[in-house]
PDB file of C-alpha atoms in Angstrom:
ATOM      1  CA  UNK A   1      73.203  17.113  40.504  1.00  0.00           C
ATOM      2  CA  UNK A   2      73.603  14.863  43.479  1.00  0.00           C
ATOM      3  CA  UNK A   3      71.943  15.552  46.816  1.00  0.00           C
ATOM      4  CA  UNK A   4      74.166  16.404  49.817  1.00  0.00           C
ATOM      5  CA  UNK A   5      72.440  15.022  52.899  1.00  0.00           C
ATOM      6  CA  UNK A   6      73.889  16.528  55.977  1.00  0.00           C
ATOM      7  CA  UNK A   7      73.732  15.491  59.782  1.00  0.00           C
ATOM      8  CA  UNK A   8      71.512  18.442  60.460  1.00  0.00           C
ATOM      9  CA  UNK A   9      69.153  17.914  57.610  1.00  0.00           C
ATOM     10  CA  UNK A  10      65.448  17.682  59.033  1.00  0.00           C
ATOM     11  CA  UNK A  11      64.309  14.318  57.979  1.00  0.00           C
ATOM     12  CA  UNK A  12      60.743  12.933  58.657  1.00  0.00           C
ATOM     13  CA  UNK A  13      60.279   9.096  58.743  1.00  0.00           C
ATOM     14  CA  UNK A  14      56.640   8.265  58.079  1.00  0.00           C
ATOM     15  CA  UNK A  15      55.926   4.774  59.496  1.00  0.00           C
ATOM     16  CA  UNK A  16      58.775   4.597  61.864  1.00  0.00           C
ATOM     17  CA  UNK A  17      57.435   1.821  63.908  1.00  0.00           C
ATOM     18  CA  UNK A  18      57.145  -0.451  60.857  1.00  0.00           C
ATOM     19  CA  UNK A  19      59.728  -2.865  59.341  1.00  0.00           C
ATOM     20  CA  UNK A  20      61.363  -0.364  56.845  1.00  0.00           C
ATOM     21  CA  UNK A  21      60.613   2.750  58.942  1.00  0.00           C
ATOM     22  CA  UNK A  22      62.203   1.422  61.970  1.00  0.00           C
ATOM     23  CA  UNK A  23      65.353   0.460  59.985  1.00  0.00           C
ATOM     24  CA  UNK A  24      65.904   3.986  58.833  1.00  0.00           C
ATOM     25  CA  UNK A  25      65.470   5.332  62.397  1.00  0.00           C
ATOM     26  CA  UNK A  26      68.247   2.882  63.373  1.00  0.00           C
ATOM     27  CA  UNK A  27      70.455   3.930  60.471  1.00  0.00           C
ATOM     28  CA  UNK A  28      70.034   7.648  61.356  1.00  0.00           C
ATOM     29  CA  UNK A  29      70.788   7.094  64.907  1.00  0.00           C
ATOM     30  CA  UNK A  30      73.797   5.005  64.259  1.00  0.00           C
ATOM     31  CA  UNK A  31      75.229   7.493  61.920  1.00  0.00           C
ATOM     32  CA  UNK A  32      74.730  10.662  63.911  1.00  0.00           C
ATOM     33  CA  UNK A  33      71.855  12.216  62.168  1.00  0.00           C
ATOM     34  CA  UNK A  34      70.360  14.650  64.814  1.00  0.00           C
ATOM     35  CA  UNK A  35      67.211  16.130  63.252  1.00  0.00           C
ATOM     36  CA  UNK A  36      65.114  13.200  62.541  1.00  0.00           C
ATOM     37  CA  UNK A  37      61.354  13.606  63.455  1.00  0.00           C
ATOM     38  CA  UNK A  38      58.522  10.979  63.432  1.00  0.00           C
ATOM     39  CA  UNK A  39      54.894  10.575  64.698  1.00  0.00           C
ATOM     40  CA  UNK A  40      52.906   7.673  65.624  1.00  0.00           C
ATOM     41  CA  UNK A  41      49.413   7.253  64.502  1.00  0.00           C
ATOM     42  CA  UNK A  42      47.781   8.804  67.466  1.00  0.00           C
ATOM     43  CA  UNK A  43      49.814  11.801  67.088  1.00  0.00           C
ATOM     44  CA  UNK A  44      49.436  12.106  63.293  1.00  0.00           C
ATOM     45  CA  UNK A  45      46.692  10.583  61.062  1.00  0.00           C
ATOM     46  CA  UNK A  46      48.249  10.535  57.599  1.00  0.00           C
ATOM     47  CA  UNK A  47      44.866   9.612  55.984  1.00  0.00           C
ATOM     48  CA  UNK A  48      43.693  13.082  57.055  1.00  0.00           C
ATOM     49  CA  UNK A  49      44.623  15.767  54.283  1.00  0.00           C
ATOM     50  CA  UNK A  50      44.327  18.716  57.114  1.00  0.00           C
ATOM     51  CA  UNK A  51      46.297  16.873  59.689  1.00  0.00           C
ATOM     52  CA  UNK A  52      48.951  15.898  57.222  1.00  0.00           C
ATOM     53  CA  UNK A  53      49.405  19.463  55.593  1.00  0.00           C
ATOM     54  CA  UNK A  54      49.322  21.187  59.010  1.00  0.00           C
ATOM     55  CA  UNK A  55      52.091  18.946  60.205  1.00  0.00           C
ATOM     56  CA  UNK A  56      54.296  19.689  57.136  1.00  0.00           C
ATOM     57  CA  UNK A  57      53.605  23.499  57.649  1.00  0.00           C
ATOM     58  CA  UNK A  58      54.722  23.372  61.334  1.00  0.00           C
ATOM     59  CA  UNK A  59      57.725  20.969  60.921  1.00  0.00           C
ATOM     60  CA  UNK A  60      58.961  21.816  57.381  1.00  0.00           C
ATOM     61  CA  UNK A  61      60.946  18.584  56.822  1.00  0.00           C
ATOM     62  CA  UNK A  62      63.407  18.745  54.124  1.00  0.00           C
ATOM     63  CA  UNK A  63      63.557  14.927  53.416  1.00  0.00           C
ATOM     64  CA  UNK A  64      60.737  12.363  53.830  1.00  0.00           C
ATOM     65  CA  UNK A  65      60.936   8.717  54.003  1.00  0.00           C
ATOM     66  CA  UNK A  66      57.487   7.443  53.058  1.00  0.00           C
ATOM     67  CA  UNK A  67      57.301   4.075  54.667  1.00  0.00           C
ATOM     68  CA  UNK A  68      53.848   4.382  56.083  1.00  0.00           C
ATOM     69  CA  UNK A  69      51.024   2.402  54.586  1.00  0.00           C
ATOM     70  CA  UNK A  70      48.693  -0.575  54.944  1.00  0.00           C
ATOM     71  CA  UNK A  71      50.455  -3.888  54.247  1.00  0.00           C
ATOM     72  CA  UNK A  72      49.539  -7.483  54.701  1.00  0.00           C
ATOM     73  CA  UNK A  73      49.745 -10.986  53.388  1.00  0.00           C
ATOM     74  CA  UNK A  74      48.149 -12.763  50.391  1.00  0.00           C
ATOM     75  CA  UNK A  75      44.895 -13.657  52.362  1.00  0.00           C
ATOM     76  CA  UNK A  76      44.436  -9.856  53.680  1.00  0.00           C
ATOM     77  CA  UNK A  77      45.065  -8.449  50.320  1.00  0.00           C
ATOM     78  CA  UNK A  78      42.570 -10.845  48.686  1.00  0.00           C
ATOM     79  CA  UNK A  79      39.806 -10.277  51.351  1.00  0.00           C
ATOM     80  CA  UNK A  80      40.167  -6.580  52.084  1.00  0.00           C
ATOM     81  CA  UNK A  81      40.977  -4.921  48.734  1.00  0.00           C
ATOM     82  CA  UNK A  82      38.943  -1.846  49.505  1.00  0.00           C
ATOM     83  CA  UNK A  83      40.890  -1.082  52.749  1.00  0.00           C
ATOM     84  CA  UNK A  84      44.171  -1.539  51.038  1.00  0.00           C
ATOM     85  CA  UNK A  85      43.391   0.768  48.215  1.00  0.00           C
ATOM     86  CA  UNK A  86      41.768   3.381  50.229  1.00  0.00           C
ATOM     87  CA  UNK A  87      44.311   3.638  53.061  1.00  0.00           C
ATOM     88  CA  UNK A  88      47.263   3.497  50.968  1.00  0.00           C
ATOM     89  CA  UNK A  89      46.112   6.055  48.276  1.00  0.00           C
ATOM     90  CA  UNK A  90      44.892   8.466  51.100  1.00  0.00           C
ATOM     91  CA  UNK A  91      48.296   8.272  52.764  1.00  0.00           C
ATOM     92  CA  UNK A  92      50.354   8.669  49.570  1.00  0.00           C
ATOM     93  CA  UNK A  93      48.103  11.489  48.247  1.00  0.00           C
ATOM     94  CA  UNK A  94      48.209  13.423  51.564  1.00  0.00           C
ATOM     95  CA  UNK A  95      52.084  13.085  52.181  1.00  0.00           C
ATOM     96  CA  UNK A  96      53.093  13.693  48.470  1.00  0.00           C
ATOM     97  CA  UNK A  97      50.721  16.598  48.154  1.00  0.00           C
ATOM     98  CA  UNK A  98      52.049  18.245  51.226  1.00  0.00           C
ATOM     99  CA  UNK A  99      55.699  17.404  50.349  1.00  0.00           C
ATOM    100  CA  UNK A 100      54.936  19.197  46.953  1.00  0.00           C
ATOM    101  CA  UNK A 101      53.282  22.244  48.383  1.00  0.00           C
ATOM    102  CA  UNK A 102      55.988  22.688  51.022  1.00  0.00           C
ATOM    103  CA  UNK A 103      58.867  22.103  48.605  1.00  0.00           C
ATOM    104  CA  UNK A 104      60.367  19.156  50.335  1.00  0.00           C
ATOM    105  CA  UNK A 105      63.776  18.507  48.687  1.00  0.00           C
ATOM    106  CA  UNK A 106      63.696  14.771  48.516  1.00  0.00           C
ATOM    107  CA  UNK A 107      61.251  12.040  49.213  1.00  0.00           C
ATOM    108  CA  UNK A 108      61.606   8.348  48.933  1.00  0.00           C
ATOM    109  CA  UNK A 109      58.450   6.300  48.178  1.00  0.00           C
ATOM    110  CA  UNK A 110      58.196   2.585  48.595  1.00  0.00           C
ATOM    111  CA  UNK A 111      56.466   1.017  45.659  1.00  0.00           C
ATOM    112  CA  UNK A 112      56.096  -2.775  45.451  1.00  0.00           C
ATOM    113  CA  UNK A 113      57.071  -5.818  43.416  1.00  0.00           C
ATOM    114  CA  UNK A 114      53.345  -6.717  43.336  1.00  0.00           C
ATOM    115  CA  UNK A 115      53.219  -4.033  40.589  1.00  0.00           C
ATOM    116  CA  UNK A 116      54.920  -6.402  38.041  1.00  0.00           C
ATOM    117  CA  UNK A 117      52.799  -8.744  36.023  1.00  0.00           C
ATOM    118  CA  UNK A 118      52.095 -12.218  37.446  1.00  0.00           C
ATOM    119  CA  UNK A 119      53.577 -13.937  34.470  1.00  0.00           C
ATOM    120  CA  UNK A 120      56.562 -12.098  32.986  1.00  0.00           C
ATOM    121  CA  UNK A 121      60.218 -12.655  32.099  1.00  0.00           C
ATOM    122  CA  UNK A 122      62.538 -13.041  35.139  1.00  0.00           C
ATOM    123  CA  UNK A 123      64.433 -11.313  36.594  1.00  0.00           C
ATOM    124  CA  UNK A 124      61.939  -8.402  36.227  1.00  0.00           C
ATOM    125  CA  UNK A 125      63.275  -5.091  34.804  1.00  0.00           C
ATOM    126  CA  UNK A 126      61.667  -1.657  35.595  1.00  0.00           C
ATOM    127  CA  UNK A 127      60.624  -1.466  32.026  1.00  0.00           C
ATOM    128  CA  UNK A 128      58.173  -4.550  32.469  1.00  0.00           C
ATOM    129  CA  UNK A 129      55.808  -2.471  34.544  1.00  0.00           C
ATOM    130  CA  UNK A 130      52.513  -2.029  32.851  1.00  0.00           C
ATOM    131  CA  UNK A 131      53.118  -4.961  30.515  1.00  0.00           C
ATOM    132  CA  UNK A 132      50.604  -7.567  31.783  1.00  0.00           C
ATOM    133  CA  UNK A 133      47.982  -8.762  34.202  1.00  0.00           C
ATOM    134  CA  UNK A 134      48.714  -8.200  37.871  1.00  0.00           C
ATOM    135  CA  UNK A 135      48.406 -11.325  40.353  1.00  0.00           C
ATOM    136  CA  UNK A 136      44.722 -11.327  41.236  1.00  0.00           C
ATOM    137  CA  UNK A 137      44.923 -11.068  45.088  1.00  0.00           C
ATOM    138  CA  UNK A 138      47.287  -8.090  44.814  1.00  0.00           C
ATOM    139  CA  UNK A 139      45.465  -5.799  42.272  1.00  0.00           C
ATOM    140  CA  UNK A 140      44.066  -3.288  44.770  1.00  0.00           C
ATOM    141  CA  UNK A 141      47.256  -2.868  46.571  1.00  0.00           C
ATOM    142  CA  UNK A 142      49.369  -2.842  43.410  1.00  0.00           C
ATOM    143  CA  UNK A 143      47.126  -0.177  42.077  1.00  0.00           C
ATOM    144  CA  UNK A 144      47.559   2.163  44.932  1.00  0.00           C
ATOM    145  CA  UNK A 145      51.346   1.787  44.553  1.00  0.00           C
ATOM    146  CA  UNK A 146      51.068   2.604  40.883  1.00  0.00           C
ATOM    147  CA  UNK A 147      49.186   5.589  41.847  1.00  0.00           C
ATOM    148  CA  UNK A 148      52.002   6.690  44.320  1.00  0.00           C
ATOM    149  CA  UNK A 149      54.625   6.067  41.634  1.00  0.00           C
ATOM    150  CA  UNK A 150      52.877   8.116  39.093  1.00  0.00           C
ATOM    151  CA  UNK A 151      52.169  10.877  41.685  1.00  0.00           C
ATOM    152  CA  UNK A 152      55.975  10.895  42.317  1.00  0.00           C
ATOM    153  CA  UNK A 153      56.961  11.012  38.669  1.00  0.00           C
ATOM    154  CA  UNK A 154      54.221  13.704  37.918  1.00  0.00           C
ATOM    155  CA  UNK A 155      55.639  15.861  40.653  1.00  0.00           C
ATOM    156  CA  UNK A 156      59.128  15.446  39.105  1.00  0.00           C
ATOM    157  CA  UNK A 157      57.921  16.236  35.721  1.00  0.00           C
ATOM    158  CA  UNK A 158      56.078  19.459  36.612  1.00  0.00           C
ATOM    159  CA  UNK A 159      59.025  20.621  38.842  1.00  0.00           C
ATOM    160  CA  UNK A 160      61.510  19.944  36.173  1.00  0.00           C
ATOM    161  CA  UNK A 161      63.832  18.035  38.764  1.00  0.00           C
ATOM    162  CA  UNK A 162      63.777  14.857  40.645  1.00  0.00           C
ATOM    163  CA  UNK A 163      62.578  15.391  44.259  1.00  0.00           C
ATOM    164  CA  UNK A 164      60.439  12.322  44.573  1.00  0.00           C
ATOM    165  CA  UNK A 165      62.059   8.904  44.181  1.00  0.00           C
ATOM    166  CA  UNK A 166      59.975   5.734  43.852  1.00  0.00           C
ATOM    167  CA  UNK A 167      61.927   2.473  44.645  1.00  0.00           C
ATOM    168  CA  UNK A 168      60.577  -1.119  44.511  1.00  0.00           C
ATOM    169  CA  UNK A 169      62.135  -3.408  47.133  1.00  0.00           C
ATOM    170  CA  UNK A 170      61.530  -7.079  46.928  1.00  0.00           C
ATOM    171  CA  UNK A 171      60.244  -8.972  49.967  1.00  0.00           C
ATOM    172  CA  UNK A 172      61.715  -7.208  52.983  1.00  0.00           C
ATOM    173  CA  UNK A 173      62.242  -8.833  56.245  1.00  0.00           C
ATOM    174  CA  UNK A 174      64.094  -8.295  59.634  1.00  0.00           C
ATOM    175  CA  UNK A 175      63.647  -6.758  63.022  1.00  0.00           C
ATOM    176  CA  UNK A 176      60.218  -5.193  63.588  1.00  0.00           C
ATOM    177  CA  UNK A 177      58.574  -7.409  60.933  1.00  0.00           C
ATOM    178  CA  UNK A 178      54.879  -8.209  61.438  1.00  0.00           C
ATOM    179  CA  UNK A 179      54.437 -11.662  62.921  1.00  0.00           C
ATOM    180  CA  UNK A 180      50.651 -11.444  63.126  1.00  0.00           C
ATOM    181  CA  UNK A 181      49.311 -14.610  61.290  1.00  0.00           C
ATOM    182  CA  UNK A 182      46.317 -12.681  59.973  1.00  0.00           C
ATOM    183  CA  UNK A 183      48.375  -9.950  58.245  1.00  0.00           C
ATOM    184  CA  UNK A 184      52.011 -11.095  57.948  1.00  0.00           C
ATOM    185  CA  UNK A 185      53.893 -11.762  54.913  1.00  0.00           C
ATOM    186  CA  UNK A 186      55.157 -15.341  54.079  1.00  0.00           C
ATOM    187  CA  UNK A 187      58.589 -15.282  55.798  1.00  0.00           C
ATOM    188  CA  UNK A 188      57.373 -13.886  59.145  1.00  0.00           C
ATOM    189  CA  UNK A 189      54.521 -16.094  59.082  1.00  0.00           C
ATOM    190  CA  UNK A 190      56.607 -19.162  58.453  1.00  0.00           C
ATOM    191  CA  UNK A 191      58.950 -18.320  61.401  1.00  0.00           C
ATOM    192  CA  UNK A 192      55.938 -17.873  63.831  1.00  0.00           C
ATOM    193  CA  UNK A 193      54.080 -21.049  62.614  1.00  0.00           C
ATOM    194  CA  UNK A 194      57.368 -23.283  62.863  1.00  0.00           C
ATOM    195  CA  UNK A 195      58.245 -21.593  66.328  1.00  0.00           C
ATOM    196  CA  UNK A 196      54.874 -22.324  67.786  1.00  0.00           C
ATOM    197  CA  UNK A 197      54.811 -25.971  66.475  1.00  0.00           C
ATOM    198  CA  UNK A 198      58.234 -26.499  68.249  1.00  0.00           C
ATOM    199  CA  UNK A 199      56.877 -24.967  71.393  1.00  0.00           C
ATOM    200  CA  UNK A 200      53.725 -27.022  71.270  1.00  0.00           C
ATOM    201  CA  UNK A 201      55.705 -30.236  70.401  1.00  0.00           C
ATOM    202  CA  UNK A 202      53.544 -30.710  67.449  1.00  0.00           C
ATOM    203  CA  UNK A 203      54.626 -33.603  65.136  1.00  0.00           C
ATOM    204  CA  UNK A 204      53.769 -31.477  62.014  1.00  0.00           C
ATOM    205  CA  UNK A 205      53.114 -27.952  61.035  1.00  0.00           C
ATOM    206  CA  UNK A 206      50.598 -26.908  58.296  1.00  0.00           C
ATOM    207  CA  UNK A 207      51.724 -24.076  55.877  1.00  0.00           C
ATOM    208  CA  UNK A 208      49.739 -22.332  53.193  1.00  0.00           C
ATOM    209  CA  UNK A 209      49.995 -22.853  49.640  1.00  0.00           C
ATOM    210  CA  UNK A 210      52.013 -25.533  47.779  1.00  0.00           C
ATOM    211  CA  UNK A 211      55.395 -24.287  48.648  1.00  0.00           C
ATOM    212  CA  UNK A 212      56.584 -24.096  45.044  1.00  0.00           C
ATOM    213  CA  UNK A 213      56.375 -20.410  44.394  1.00  0.00           C
ATOM    214  CA  UNK A 214      59.856 -18.621  44.525  1.00  0.00           C
ATOM    215  CA  UNK A 215      60.613 -15.310  46.177  1.00  0.00           C
ATOM    216  CA  UNK A 216      63.431 -12.898  46.619  1.00  0.00           C
ATOM    217  CA  UNK A 217      63.944 -11.835  50.130  1.00  0.00           C
ATOM    218  CA  UNK A 218      65.949  -8.495  51.080  1.00  0.00           C
ATOM    219  CA  UNK A 219      67.039  -7.976  54.606  1.00  0.00           C
ATOM    220  CA  UNK A 220      65.619  -4.526  55.657  1.00  0.00           C
ATOM    221  CA  UNK A 221      68.966  -2.870  56.634  1.00  0.00           C
ATOM    222  CA  UNK A 222      70.131  -3.505  53.265  1.00  0.00           C
ATOM    223  CA  UNK A 223      67.145  -1.870  51.665  1.00  0.00           C
ATOM    224  CA  UNK A 224      67.874   1.212  53.833  1.00  0.00           C
ATOM    225  CA  UNK A 225      71.475   1.302  52.778  1.00  0.00           C
ATOM    226  CA  UNK A 226      70.274   0.956  48.980  1.00  0.00           C
ATOM    227  CA  UNK A 227      67.788   3.925  49.543  1.00  0.00           C
ATOM    228  CA  UNK A 228      70.639   6.060  51.125  1.00  0.00           C
ATOM    229  CA  UNK A 229      72.685   5.524  47.886  1.00  0.00           C
ATOM    230  CA  UNK A 230      69.636   6.358  45.703  1.00  0.00           C
ATOM    231  CA  UNK A 231      68.706   9.468  47.826  1.00  0.00           C
ATOM    232  CA  UNK A 232      72.192  10.909  47.303  1.00  0.00           C
ATOM    233  CA  UNK A 233      72.592  10.020  43.602  1.00  0.00           C
ATOM    234  CA  UNK A 234      72.123  12.009  40.436  1.00  0.00           C
ATOM    235  CA  UNK A 235      68.861  10.854  38.960  1.00  0.00           C
ATOM    236  CA  UNK A 236      66.543  11.570  35.956  1.00  0.00           C
ATOM    237  CA  UNK A 237      62.833  10.878  35.940  1.00  0.00           C
ATOM    238  CA  UNK A 238      62.962   8.603  32.982  1.00  0.00           C
ATOM    239  CA  UNK A 239      65.104   6.088  34.958  1.00  0.00           C
ATOM    240  CA  UNK A 240      62.373   5.780  37.888  1.00  0.00           C
ATOM    241  CA  UNK A 241      61.616   3.632  39.653  1.00  0.00           C
ATOM    242  CA  UNK A 242      64.456   1.717  40.890  1.00  0.00           C
ATOM    243  CA  UNK A 243      64.343  -1.909  41.827  1.00  0.00           C
ATOM    244  CA  UNK A 244      66.161  -3.153  45.034  1.00  0.00           C
ATOM    245  CA  UNK A 245      66.871  -6.842  45.157  1.00  0.00           C
ATOM    246  CA  UNK A 246      69.720  -9.331  45.747  1.00  0.00           C
ATOM    247  CA  UNK A 247      69.094 -11.075  42.517  1.00  0.00           C
ATOM    248  CA  UNK A 248      68.798 -14.454  44.221  1.00  0.00           C
ATOM    249  CA  UNK A 249      65.494 -16.207  45.007  1.00  0.00           C
ATOM    250  CA  UNK A 250      64.314 -19.448  46.826  1.00  0.00           C
ATOM    251  CA  UNK A 251      61.271 -21.551  46.942  1.00  0.00           C
ATOM    252  CA  UNK A 252      58.843 -21.212  49.725  1.00  0.00           C
ATOM    253  CA  UNK A 253      59.380 -24.816  50.375  1.00  0.00           C
ATOM    254  CA  UNK A 254      63.110 -24.452  50.749  1.00  0.00           C
ATOM    255  CA  UNK A 255      62.707 -21.306  52.895  1.00  0.00           C
ATOM    256  CA  UNK A 256      60.602 -23.311  55.306  1.00  0.00           C
ATOM    257  CA  UNK A 257      63.370 -25.908  55.572  1.00  0.00           C
ATOM    258  CA  UNK A 258      65.812 -23.264  56.363  1.00  0.00           C
ATOM    259  CA  UNK A 259      63.692 -21.928  59.128  1.00  0.00           C
ATOM    260  CA  UNK A 260      63.147 -25.372  60.574  1.00  0.00           C
ATOM    261  CA  UNK A 261      66.829 -25.631  61.025  1.00  0.00           C
ATOM    262  CA  UNK A 262      67.234 -22.252  62.558  1.00  0.00           C
ATOM    263  CA  UNK A 263      64.198 -22.841  64.994  1.00  0.00           C
ATOM    264  CA  UNK A 264      65.450 -26.387  65.639  1.00  0.00           C
ATOM    265  CA  UNK A 265      62.049 -27.964  64.609  1.00  0.00           C
ATOM    266  CA  UNK A 266      62.188 -31.523  63.332  1.00  0.00           C
ATOM    267  CA  UNK A 267      58.487 -32.199  62.717  1.00  0.00           C
ATOM    268  CA  UNK A 268      56.928 -32.749  59.409  1.00  0.00           C
ATOM    269  CA  UNK A 269      55.800 -30.043  57.049  1.00  0.00           C
ATOM    270  CA  UNK A 270      52.089 -30.363  55.417  1.00  0.00           C
ATOM    271  CA  UNK A 271      51.104 -27.953  52.637  1.00  0.00           C
ATOM    272  CA  UNK A 272      47.715 -26.719  52.555  1.00  0.00           C
ATOM    273  CA  UNK A 273      46.919 -26.259  48.783  1.00  0.00           C
ATOM    274  CA  UNK A 274      43.585 -24.823  49.350  1.00  0.00           C
ATOM    275  CA  UNK A 275      45.391 -21.469  50.147  1.00  0.00           C
ATOM    276  CA  UNK A 276      46.483 -19.324  47.277  1.00  0.00           C
ATOM    277  CA  UNK A 277      50.186 -19.273  46.010  1.00  0.00           C
ATOM    278  CA  UNK A 278      50.425 -15.907  44.452  1.00  0.00           C
ATOM    279  CA  UNK A 279      52.767 -15.277  41.568  1.00  0.00           C
ATOM    280  CA  UNK A 280      54.953 -18.179  40.663  1.00  0.00           C
ATOM    281  CA  UNK A 281      58.022 -16.075  40.700  1.00  0.00           C
ATOM    282  CA  UNK A 282      59.341 -12.613  41.666  1.00  0.00           C
ATOM    283  CA  UNK A 283      62.921 -11.710  41.317  1.00  0.00           C
ATOM    284  CA  UNK A 284      64.025  -8.165  40.446  1.00  0.00           C
ATOM    285  CA  UNK A 285      66.780  -7.062  38.056  1.00  0.00           C
ATOM    286  CA  UNK A 286      68.617  -4.581  40.421  1.00  0.00           C
ATOM    287  CA  UNK A 287      71.460  -3.588  38.029  1.00  0.00           C
ATOM    288  CA  UNK A 288      70.630   0.121  38.348  1.00  0.00           C
ATOM    289  CA  UNK A 289      71.037   0.292  42.097  1.00  0.00           C
ATOM    290  CA  UNK A 290      73.991  -1.921  41.989  1.00  0.00           C
ATOM    291  CA  UNK A 291      75.494   0.509  39.402  1.00  0.00           C
ATOM    292  CA  UNK A 292      75.242   3.188  42.240  1.00  0.00           C
ATOM    293  CA  UNK A 293      77.621   1.281  44.265  1.00  0.00           C
ATOM    294  CA  UNK A 294      75.211  -0.757  46.425  1.00  0.00           C
ATOM    295  CA  UNK A 295      75.493  -4.407  47.384  1.00  0.00           C
ATOM    296  CA  UNK A 296      73.565  -6.481  49.926  1.00  0.00           C
ATOM    297  CA  UNK A 297      75.593  -7.095  53.010  1.00  0.00           C
ATOM    298  CA  UNK A 298      73.268  -9.728  54.538  1.00  0.00           C
ATOM    299  CA  UNK A 299      72.790 -13.209  53.246  1.00  0.00           C
ATOM    300  CA  UNK A 300      69.399 -15.189  53.795  1.00  0.00           C
ATOM    301  CA  UNK A 301      70.896 -17.450  56.520  1.00  0.00           C
ATOM    302  CA  UNK A 302      72.389 -14.639  58.477  1.00  0.00           C
ATOM    303  CA  UNK A 303      69.172 -12.586  58.048  1.00  0.00           C
ATOM    304  CA  UNK A 304      66.891 -15.374  59.061  1.00  0.00           C
ATOM    305  CA  UNK A 305      68.815 -15.841  62.298  1.00  0.00           C
ATOM    306  CA  UNK A 306      68.791 -12.170  63.132  1.00  0.00           C
ATOM    307  CA  UNK A 307      65.064 -12.002  62.447  1.00  0.00           C
ATOM    308  CA  UNK A 308      64.322 -15.098  64.604  1.00  0.00           C
ATOM    309  CA  UNK A 309      66.437 -13.661  67.389  1.00  0.00           C
ATOM    310  CA  UNK A 310      64.359 -10.302  67.205  1.00  0.00           C
ATOM    311  CA  UNK A 311      61.176 -12.452  67.223  1.00  0.00           C
ATOM    312  CA  UNK A 312      62.047 -14.590  70.297  1.00  0.00           C
ATOM    313  CA  UNK A 313      63.069 -11.229  72.136  1.00  0.00           C
ATOM    314  CA  UNK A 314      59.719  -9.526  71.173  1.00  0.00           C
ATOM    315  CA  UNK A 315      57.727 -12.402  72.644  1.00  0.00           C
ATOM    316  CA  UNK A 316      59.285 -12.640  76.000  1.00  0.00           C
TER     317      UNK A 316
END
């Protein structure tokens, strides 16, 4: 049975200030949803079981968008694996348990393409999960996401219907992305490094890795639109999780060239091959979500321009 989401449905967006959470806030505001609730970290500590449960008891959300969690780039994942696995499992366990105990009708959980094996057939189908060795720097983060996905599927199995929906978006980008060089992902890090090289009139910019790996980038508002399709669709537990990707990837080297044009930087690019590359390629088979009627509306060139504009406005 499909789910009817009304404008009055009480919706809790966890992680509303982050990249994906803020996109949902924009979507709900733009489309007239009038019962959306959120809390920042000072108001609600989702790593606390008691605080999280008390919030659910008091607010009684009907739908939850679980976009909160600890995320970071390849270096942070490599250097702080305990932080990534502890924080993400704590948040997931507390939110999912509270949602289960308070009979939340629907919950969207964001898993990760890091869960796929490092070396596997491309594009990656959901059936390829659990079939090989994970990329070394992402094992802790991916393991936490695996745990969250299995929590969702276990709740569905025990209830006898699908209330918790794990989705796997590929590399998200857009407004409210993280541009901190210590913790950002590749696309936002490239934008900042190339922008700063331009501002400093540097003859060259040094970027991490070889530039050879290929990645699939999905504009964040397209991910939100996909999730709304998924949320209101008739789903079965054995078809979960659901990939969200544009089925088109690009090398990091080619991405850097695109960003140089958008930023208007004409200096040279040097690649620091002492830094890790990660998986050689990650592109998702997104036929399931496309079968629900979803298509990406934002191509990479347009999305990069919008993201760079947001970044410029954020540093003024």
